[in-house]
PDB file of C-alpha atoms in Angstrom:
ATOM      1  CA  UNK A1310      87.959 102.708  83.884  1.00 80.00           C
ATOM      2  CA  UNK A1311      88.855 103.925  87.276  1.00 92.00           C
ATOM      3  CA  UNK A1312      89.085 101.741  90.531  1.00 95.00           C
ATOM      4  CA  UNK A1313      87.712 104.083  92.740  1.00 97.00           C
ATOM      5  CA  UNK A1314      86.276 107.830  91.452  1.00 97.00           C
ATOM      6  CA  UNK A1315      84.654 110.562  93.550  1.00 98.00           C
ATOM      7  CA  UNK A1316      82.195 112.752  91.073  1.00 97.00           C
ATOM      8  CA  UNK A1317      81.530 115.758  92.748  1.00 98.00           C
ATOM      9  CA  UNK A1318      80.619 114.639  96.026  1.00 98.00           C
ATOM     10  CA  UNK A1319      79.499 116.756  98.828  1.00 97.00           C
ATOM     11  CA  UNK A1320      78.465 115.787 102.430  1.00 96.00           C
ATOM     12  CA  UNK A1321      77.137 117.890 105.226  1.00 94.00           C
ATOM     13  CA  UNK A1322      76.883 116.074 108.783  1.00 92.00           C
ATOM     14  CA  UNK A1323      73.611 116.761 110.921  1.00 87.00           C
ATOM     15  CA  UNK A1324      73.042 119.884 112.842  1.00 81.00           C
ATOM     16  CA  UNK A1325      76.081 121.081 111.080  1.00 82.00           C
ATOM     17  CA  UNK A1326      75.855 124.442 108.656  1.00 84.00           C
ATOM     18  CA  UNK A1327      79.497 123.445 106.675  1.00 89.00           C
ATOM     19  CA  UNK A1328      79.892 121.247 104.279  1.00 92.00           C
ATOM     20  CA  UNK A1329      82.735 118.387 105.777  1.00 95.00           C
ATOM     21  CA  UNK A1330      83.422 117.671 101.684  1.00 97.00           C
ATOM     22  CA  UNK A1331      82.588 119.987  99.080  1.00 96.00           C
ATOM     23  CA  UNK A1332      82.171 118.789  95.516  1.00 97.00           C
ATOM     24  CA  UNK A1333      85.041 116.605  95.643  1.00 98.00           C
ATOM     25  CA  UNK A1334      86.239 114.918  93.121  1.00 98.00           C
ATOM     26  CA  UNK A1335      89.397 112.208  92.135  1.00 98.00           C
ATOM     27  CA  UNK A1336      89.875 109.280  90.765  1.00 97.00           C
ATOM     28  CA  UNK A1337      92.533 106.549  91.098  1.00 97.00           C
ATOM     29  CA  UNK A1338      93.175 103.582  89.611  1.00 94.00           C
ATOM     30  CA  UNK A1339      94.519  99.909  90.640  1.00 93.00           C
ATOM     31  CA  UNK A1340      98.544  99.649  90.755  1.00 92.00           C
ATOM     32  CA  UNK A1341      98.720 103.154  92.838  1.00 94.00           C
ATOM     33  CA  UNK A1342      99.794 104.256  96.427  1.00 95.00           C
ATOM     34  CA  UNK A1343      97.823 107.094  97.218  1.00 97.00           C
ATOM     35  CA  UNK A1344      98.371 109.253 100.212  1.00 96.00           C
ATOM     36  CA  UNK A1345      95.444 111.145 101.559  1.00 97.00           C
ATOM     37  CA  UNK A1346      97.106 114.257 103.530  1.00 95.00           C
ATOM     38  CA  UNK A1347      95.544 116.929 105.396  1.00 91.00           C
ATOM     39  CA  UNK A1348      95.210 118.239 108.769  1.00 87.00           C
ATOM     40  CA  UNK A1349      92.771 117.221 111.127  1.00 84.00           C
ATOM     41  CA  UNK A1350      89.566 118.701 110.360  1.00 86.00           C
ATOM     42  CA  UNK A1351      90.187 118.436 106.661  1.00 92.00           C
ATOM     43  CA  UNK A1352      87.580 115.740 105.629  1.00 93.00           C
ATOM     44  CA  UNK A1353      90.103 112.710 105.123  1.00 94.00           C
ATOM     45  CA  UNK A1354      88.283 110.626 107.662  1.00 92.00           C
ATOM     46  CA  UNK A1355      84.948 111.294 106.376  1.00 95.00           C
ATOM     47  CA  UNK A1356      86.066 110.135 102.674  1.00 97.00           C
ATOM     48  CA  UNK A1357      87.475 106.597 104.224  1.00 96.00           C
ATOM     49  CA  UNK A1358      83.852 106.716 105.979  1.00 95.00           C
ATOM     50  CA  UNK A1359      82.174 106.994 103.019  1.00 96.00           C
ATOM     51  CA  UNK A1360      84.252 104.421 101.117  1.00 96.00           C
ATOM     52  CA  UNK A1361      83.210 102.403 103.590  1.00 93.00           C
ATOM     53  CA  UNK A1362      79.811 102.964 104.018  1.00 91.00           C
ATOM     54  CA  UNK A1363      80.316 104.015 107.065  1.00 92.00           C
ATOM     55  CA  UNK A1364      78.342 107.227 106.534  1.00 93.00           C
ATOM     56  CA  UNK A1365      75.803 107.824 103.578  1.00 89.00           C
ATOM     57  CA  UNK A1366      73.299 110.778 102.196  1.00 90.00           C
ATOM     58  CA  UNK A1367      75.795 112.151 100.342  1.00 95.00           C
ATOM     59  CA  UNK A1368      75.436 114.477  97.038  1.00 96.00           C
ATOM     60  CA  UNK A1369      77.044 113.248  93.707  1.00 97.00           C
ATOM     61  CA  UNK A1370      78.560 109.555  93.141  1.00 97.00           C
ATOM     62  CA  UNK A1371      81.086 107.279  94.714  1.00 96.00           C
ATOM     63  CA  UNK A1372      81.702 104.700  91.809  1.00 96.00           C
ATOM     64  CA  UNK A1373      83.782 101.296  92.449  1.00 95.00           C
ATOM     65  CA  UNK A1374      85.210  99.922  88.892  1.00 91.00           C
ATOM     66  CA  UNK A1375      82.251 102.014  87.287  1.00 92.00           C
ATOM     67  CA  UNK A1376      79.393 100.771  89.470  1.00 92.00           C
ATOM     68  CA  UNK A1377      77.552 103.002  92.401  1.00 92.00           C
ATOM     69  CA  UNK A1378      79.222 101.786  95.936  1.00 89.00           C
ATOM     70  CA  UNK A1379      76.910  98.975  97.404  1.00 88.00           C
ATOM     71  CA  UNK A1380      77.317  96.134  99.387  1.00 86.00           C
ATOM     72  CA  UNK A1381      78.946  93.738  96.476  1.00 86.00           C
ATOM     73  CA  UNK A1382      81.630  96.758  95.730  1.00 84.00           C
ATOM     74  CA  UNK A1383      82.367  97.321 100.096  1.00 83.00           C
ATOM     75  CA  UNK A1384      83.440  93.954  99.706  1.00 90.00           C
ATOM     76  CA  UNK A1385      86.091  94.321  97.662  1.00 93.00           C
ATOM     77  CA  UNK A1386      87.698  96.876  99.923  1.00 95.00           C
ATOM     78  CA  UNK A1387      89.685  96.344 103.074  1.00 95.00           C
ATOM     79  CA  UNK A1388      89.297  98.418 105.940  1.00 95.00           C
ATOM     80  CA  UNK A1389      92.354  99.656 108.856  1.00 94.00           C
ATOM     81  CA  UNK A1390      90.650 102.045 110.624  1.00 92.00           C
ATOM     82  CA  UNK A1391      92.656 104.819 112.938  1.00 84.00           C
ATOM     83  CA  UNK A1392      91.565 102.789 116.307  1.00 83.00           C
ATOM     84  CA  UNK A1393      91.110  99.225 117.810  1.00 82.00           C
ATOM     85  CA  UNK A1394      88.351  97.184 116.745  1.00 83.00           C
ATOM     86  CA  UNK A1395      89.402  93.632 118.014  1.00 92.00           C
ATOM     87  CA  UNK A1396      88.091  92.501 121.146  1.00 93.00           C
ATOM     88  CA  UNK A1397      90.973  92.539 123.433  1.00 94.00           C
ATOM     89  CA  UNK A1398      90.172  89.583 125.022  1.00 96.00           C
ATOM     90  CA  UNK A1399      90.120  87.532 122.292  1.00 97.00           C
ATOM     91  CA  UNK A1400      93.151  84.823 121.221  1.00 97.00           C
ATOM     92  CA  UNK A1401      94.705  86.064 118.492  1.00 98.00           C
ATOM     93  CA  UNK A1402      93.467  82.132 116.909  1.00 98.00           C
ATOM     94  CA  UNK A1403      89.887  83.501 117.227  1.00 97.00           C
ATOM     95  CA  UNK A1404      90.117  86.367 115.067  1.00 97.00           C
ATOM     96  CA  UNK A1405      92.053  84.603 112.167  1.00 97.00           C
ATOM     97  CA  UNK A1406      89.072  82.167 112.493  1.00 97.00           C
ATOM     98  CA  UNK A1407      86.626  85.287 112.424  1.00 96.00           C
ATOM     99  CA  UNK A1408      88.075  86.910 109.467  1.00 96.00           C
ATOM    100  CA  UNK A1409      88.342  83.771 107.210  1.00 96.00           C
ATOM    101  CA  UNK A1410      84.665  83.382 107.879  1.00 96.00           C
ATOM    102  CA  UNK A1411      83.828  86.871 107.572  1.00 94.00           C
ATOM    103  CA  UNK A1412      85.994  87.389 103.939  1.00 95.00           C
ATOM    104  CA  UNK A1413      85.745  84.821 101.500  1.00 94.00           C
ATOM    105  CA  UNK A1414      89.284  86.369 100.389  1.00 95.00           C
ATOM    106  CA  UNK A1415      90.742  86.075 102.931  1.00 96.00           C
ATOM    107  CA  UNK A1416      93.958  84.404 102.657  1.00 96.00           C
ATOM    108  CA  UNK A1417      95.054  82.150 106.438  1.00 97.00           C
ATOM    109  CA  UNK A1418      98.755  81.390 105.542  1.00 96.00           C
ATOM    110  CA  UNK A1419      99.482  84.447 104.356  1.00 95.00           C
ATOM    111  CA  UNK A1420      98.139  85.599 107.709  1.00 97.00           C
ATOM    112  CA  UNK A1421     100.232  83.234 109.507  1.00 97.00           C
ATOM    113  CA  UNK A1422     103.452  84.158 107.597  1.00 95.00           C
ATOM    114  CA  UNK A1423     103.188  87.814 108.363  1.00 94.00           C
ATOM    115  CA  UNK A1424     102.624  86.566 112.101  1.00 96.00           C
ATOM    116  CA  UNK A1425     105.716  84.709 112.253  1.00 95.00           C
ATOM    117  CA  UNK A1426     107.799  87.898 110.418  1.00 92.00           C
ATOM    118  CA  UNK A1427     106.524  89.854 113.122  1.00 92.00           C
ATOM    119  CA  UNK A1428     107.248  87.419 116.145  1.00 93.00           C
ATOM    120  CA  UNK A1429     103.735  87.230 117.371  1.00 96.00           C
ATOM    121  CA  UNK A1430     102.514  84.000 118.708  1.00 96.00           C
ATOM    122  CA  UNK A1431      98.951  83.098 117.170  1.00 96.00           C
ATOM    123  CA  UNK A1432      98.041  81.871 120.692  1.00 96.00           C
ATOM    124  CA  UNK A1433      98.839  85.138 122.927  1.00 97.00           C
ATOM    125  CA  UNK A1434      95.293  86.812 123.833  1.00 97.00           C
ATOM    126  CA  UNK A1435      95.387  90.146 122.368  1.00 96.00           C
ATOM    127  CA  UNK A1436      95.672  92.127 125.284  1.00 95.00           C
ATOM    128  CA  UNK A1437      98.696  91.002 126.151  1.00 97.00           C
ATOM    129  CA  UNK A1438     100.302  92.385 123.290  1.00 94.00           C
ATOM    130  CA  UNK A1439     102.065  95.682 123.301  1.00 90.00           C
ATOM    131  CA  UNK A1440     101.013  98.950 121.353  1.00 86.00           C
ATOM    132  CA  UNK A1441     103.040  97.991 118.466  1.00 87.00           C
ATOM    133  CA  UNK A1442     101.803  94.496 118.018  1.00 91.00           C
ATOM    134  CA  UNK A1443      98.721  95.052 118.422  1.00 91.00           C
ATOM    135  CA  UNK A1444      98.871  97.682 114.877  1.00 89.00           C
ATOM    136  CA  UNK A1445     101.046  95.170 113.478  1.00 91.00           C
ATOM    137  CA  UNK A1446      98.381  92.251 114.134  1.00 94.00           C
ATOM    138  CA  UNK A1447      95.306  94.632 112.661  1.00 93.00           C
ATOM    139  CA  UNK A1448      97.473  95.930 109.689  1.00 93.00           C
ATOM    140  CA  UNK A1449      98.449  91.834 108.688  1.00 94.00           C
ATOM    141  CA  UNK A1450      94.606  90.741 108.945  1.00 96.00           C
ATOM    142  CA  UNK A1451      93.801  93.731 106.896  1.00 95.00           C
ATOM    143  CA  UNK A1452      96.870  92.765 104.135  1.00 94.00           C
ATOM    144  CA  UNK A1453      96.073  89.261 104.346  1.00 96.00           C
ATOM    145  CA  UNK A1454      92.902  90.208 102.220  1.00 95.00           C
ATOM    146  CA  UNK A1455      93.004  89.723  98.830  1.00 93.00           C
ATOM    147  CA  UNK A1456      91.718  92.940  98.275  1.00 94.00           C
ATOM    148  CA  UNK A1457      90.756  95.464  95.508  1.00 95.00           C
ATOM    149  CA  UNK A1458      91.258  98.495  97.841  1.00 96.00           C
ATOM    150  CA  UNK A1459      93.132  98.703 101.087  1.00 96.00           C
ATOM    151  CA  UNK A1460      91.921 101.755 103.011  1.00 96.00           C
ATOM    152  CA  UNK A1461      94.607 102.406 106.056  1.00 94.00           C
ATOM    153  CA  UNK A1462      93.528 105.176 108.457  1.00 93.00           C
ATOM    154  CA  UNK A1463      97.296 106.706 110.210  1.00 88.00           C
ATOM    155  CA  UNK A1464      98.866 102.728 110.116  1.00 88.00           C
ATOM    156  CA  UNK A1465     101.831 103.546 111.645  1.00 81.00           C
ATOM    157  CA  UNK A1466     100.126 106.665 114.119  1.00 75.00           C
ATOM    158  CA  UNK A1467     101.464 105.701 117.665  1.00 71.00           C
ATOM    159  CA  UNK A1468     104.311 103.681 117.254  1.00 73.00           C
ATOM    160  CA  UNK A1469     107.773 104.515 117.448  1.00 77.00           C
ATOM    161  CA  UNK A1470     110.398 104.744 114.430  1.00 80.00           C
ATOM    162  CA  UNK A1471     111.612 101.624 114.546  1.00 79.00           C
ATOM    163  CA  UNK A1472     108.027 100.033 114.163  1.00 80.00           C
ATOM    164  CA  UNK A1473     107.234 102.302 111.454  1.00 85.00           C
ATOM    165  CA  UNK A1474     109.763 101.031 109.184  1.00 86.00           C
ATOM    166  CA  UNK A1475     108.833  97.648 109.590  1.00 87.00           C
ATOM    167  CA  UNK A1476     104.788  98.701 109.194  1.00 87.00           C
ATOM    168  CA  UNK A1477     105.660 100.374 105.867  1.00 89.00           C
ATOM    169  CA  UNK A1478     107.821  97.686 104.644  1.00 88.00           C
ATOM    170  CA  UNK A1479     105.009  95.011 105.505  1.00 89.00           C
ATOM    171  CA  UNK A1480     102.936  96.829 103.250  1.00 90.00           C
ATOM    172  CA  UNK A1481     104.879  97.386 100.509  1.00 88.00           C
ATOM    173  CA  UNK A1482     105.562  93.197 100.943  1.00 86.00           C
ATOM    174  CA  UNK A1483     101.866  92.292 101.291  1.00 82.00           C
ATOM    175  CA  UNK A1484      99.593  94.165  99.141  1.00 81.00           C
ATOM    176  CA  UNK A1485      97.865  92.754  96.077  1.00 76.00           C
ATOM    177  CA  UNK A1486      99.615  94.481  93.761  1.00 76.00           C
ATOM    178  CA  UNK A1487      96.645  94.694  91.143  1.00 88.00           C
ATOM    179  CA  UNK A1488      95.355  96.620  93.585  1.00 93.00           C
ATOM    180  CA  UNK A1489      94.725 100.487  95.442  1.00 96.00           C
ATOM    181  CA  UNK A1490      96.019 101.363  98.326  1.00 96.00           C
ATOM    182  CA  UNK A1491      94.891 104.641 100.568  1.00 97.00           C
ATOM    183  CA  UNK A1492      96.957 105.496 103.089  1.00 95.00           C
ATOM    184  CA  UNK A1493      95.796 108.479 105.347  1.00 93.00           C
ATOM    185  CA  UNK A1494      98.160 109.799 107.883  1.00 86.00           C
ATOM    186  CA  UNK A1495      99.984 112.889 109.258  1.00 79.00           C
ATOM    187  CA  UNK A1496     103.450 111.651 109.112  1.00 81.00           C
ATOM    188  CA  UNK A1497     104.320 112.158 105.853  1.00 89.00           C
ATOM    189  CA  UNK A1498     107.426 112.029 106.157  1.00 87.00           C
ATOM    190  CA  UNK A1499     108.005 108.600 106.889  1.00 88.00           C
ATOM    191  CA  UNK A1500     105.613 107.543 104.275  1.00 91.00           C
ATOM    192  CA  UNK A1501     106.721 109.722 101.388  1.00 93.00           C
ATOM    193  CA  UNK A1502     109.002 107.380  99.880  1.00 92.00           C
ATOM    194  CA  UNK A1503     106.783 104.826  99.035  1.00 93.00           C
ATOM    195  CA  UNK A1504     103.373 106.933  97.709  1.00 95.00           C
ATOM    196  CA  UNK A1505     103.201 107.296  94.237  1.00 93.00           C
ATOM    197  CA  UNK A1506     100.222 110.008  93.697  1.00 97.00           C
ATOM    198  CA  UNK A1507      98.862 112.336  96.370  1.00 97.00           C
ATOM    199  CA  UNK A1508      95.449 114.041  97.105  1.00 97.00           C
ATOM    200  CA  UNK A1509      95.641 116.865  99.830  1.00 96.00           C
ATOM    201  CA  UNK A1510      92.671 117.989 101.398  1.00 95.00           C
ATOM    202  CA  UNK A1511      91.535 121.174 103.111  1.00 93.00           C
ATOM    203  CA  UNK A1512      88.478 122.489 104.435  1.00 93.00           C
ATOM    204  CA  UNK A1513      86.247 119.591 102.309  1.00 96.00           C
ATOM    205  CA  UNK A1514      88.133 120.509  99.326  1.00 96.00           C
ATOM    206  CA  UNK A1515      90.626 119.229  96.850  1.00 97.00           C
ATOM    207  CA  UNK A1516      93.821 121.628  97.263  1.00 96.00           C
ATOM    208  CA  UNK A1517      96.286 119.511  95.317  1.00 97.00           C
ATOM    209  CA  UNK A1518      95.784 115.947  93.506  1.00 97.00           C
ATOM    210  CA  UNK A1519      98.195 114.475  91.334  1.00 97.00           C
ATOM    211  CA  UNK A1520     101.537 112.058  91.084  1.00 97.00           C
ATOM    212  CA  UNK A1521     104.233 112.369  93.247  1.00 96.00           C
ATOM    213  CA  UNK A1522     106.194 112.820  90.015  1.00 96.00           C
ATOM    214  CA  UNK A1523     104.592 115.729  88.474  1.00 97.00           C
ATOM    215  CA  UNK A1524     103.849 117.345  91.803  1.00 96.00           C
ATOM    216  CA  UNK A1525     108.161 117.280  93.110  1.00 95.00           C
ATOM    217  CA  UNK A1526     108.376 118.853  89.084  1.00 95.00           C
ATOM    218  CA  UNK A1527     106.495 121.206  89.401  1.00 95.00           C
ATOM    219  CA  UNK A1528     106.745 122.537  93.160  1.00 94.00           C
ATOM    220  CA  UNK A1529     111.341 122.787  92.406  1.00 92.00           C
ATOM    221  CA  UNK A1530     112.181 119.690  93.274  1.00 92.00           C
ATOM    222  CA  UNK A1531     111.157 120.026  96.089  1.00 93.00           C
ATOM    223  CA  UNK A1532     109.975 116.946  98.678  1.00 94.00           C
ATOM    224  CA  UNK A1533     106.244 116.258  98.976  1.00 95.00           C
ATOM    225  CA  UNK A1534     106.582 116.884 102.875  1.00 93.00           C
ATOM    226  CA  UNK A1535     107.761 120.268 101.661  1.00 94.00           C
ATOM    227  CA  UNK A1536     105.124 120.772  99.418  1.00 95.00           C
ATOM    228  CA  UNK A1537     102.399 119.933 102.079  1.00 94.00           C
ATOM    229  CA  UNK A1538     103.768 122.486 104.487  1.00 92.00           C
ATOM    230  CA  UNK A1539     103.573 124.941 101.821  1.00 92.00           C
ATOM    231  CA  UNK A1540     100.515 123.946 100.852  1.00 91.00           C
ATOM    232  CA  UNK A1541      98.842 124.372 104.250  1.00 88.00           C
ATOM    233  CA  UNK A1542     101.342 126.650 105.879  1.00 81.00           C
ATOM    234  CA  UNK A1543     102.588 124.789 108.490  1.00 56.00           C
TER     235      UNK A1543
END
């Protein structure tokens, strides 16, 4: 049975005439690193919405481990959206305190490990942190979940090289590994190498889902960033 599985879904936003997805459909399982590539425009961001519950009315089903998504299945999946949600005037204390109410799976030393691997004092108010720390600090409360699904929206958009390395190497440390990770970005090249199946996305449709394996096979050996430029002509 599939973690997560889009049957034929379609949604249409108000006062719109186009269809953002049309009958989309995937399904992915626990143990994978899915990339979810496509230009802006595409409909990746309203698929995280809707695996989130962050939007609703939509045609067809959104299942999570067979069962229609509702609030007991949401909880199960952890959220890094694209922008920041933290209060910035907040101590950094506070929101550890926040999220282990919030999550009953959420995991506090884990939390405070990933902290001290990325230098950042648990007592610095939040906007005092730079840029980069301030991704690093959303991306370790969101890993610190022992989640199902971990749904990250462009985690290493806006920060230089350097800090992308270490983002993607967090991730690859910190995930449950029982469990499905969605990573949405545009800079596929620096995430490549650690995806393991990949859905591409254009104009609310499916243009290419499959493994990373069987899609380099079949596309000459060829790398995946090659393939998505082909893909949508870039």
């Amino acid at each position: 049975m599939a973690l997560l599985e889009f049957k034929n879904v379609s949604f249409k936003y108000k006062c719109s005439n186009q269809y953002a997805l049309n009958n989309v459909s995937f399904s992915l399982n626990e143990g994978q690193i899915v990339g979810l590539l496509g230009p802006n425009g595409s409909g990746k961001t309203t698929i995280i919405k809707l695996i989130n519950g962050l939007l609703r009315n939509y045609n067809g089903e959104i299942l999570v481990n067979g069962e229609e998504l509702n609030e007991k299945s949401r909880a199960i999946i952890s959220y890094l959206p694209d922008s920041t949600y933290l209060n910035e005037s907040a101590k950094i204390e506070e929101v550890i305190l926040m999220f282990k109410n919030l999550y009953s799976d959420f995991e506090e030393e884990k939390m405070r490990k990933m902290l001290e691997s990325m230098h950042i004092d648990s007592k610095s108010i939040i906007k005092t942190l730079s840029k980069g720390n301030k991704e690093k600090l959303q991306l370790a409360l969101v890993l610190s979940r022992n989640a199902k699904i971990y749904v990250l929206d462009e985690p290493i958009g806006g920060v230089d090289p350097a800090q992308r390395d270490f983002i993607i190497r967090t991730i690859l440390s910190n995930y449950a590994q029982n469990s499905l990770v969605i990573i949405s970005t545009h800079l596929l090249e620096d995430i490549e190498p650690i995806l393991n199946r990949a859905i591409m996305i254009r104009n609310g449709e499916i243009a290419l889902d499959d493994t990373k394996e069987n899609i380099i096979n079949t596309h000459e050996n060829k790398s995946l960033n090659d393939v998505f430029k082909e893909v949508f002509k870039c």
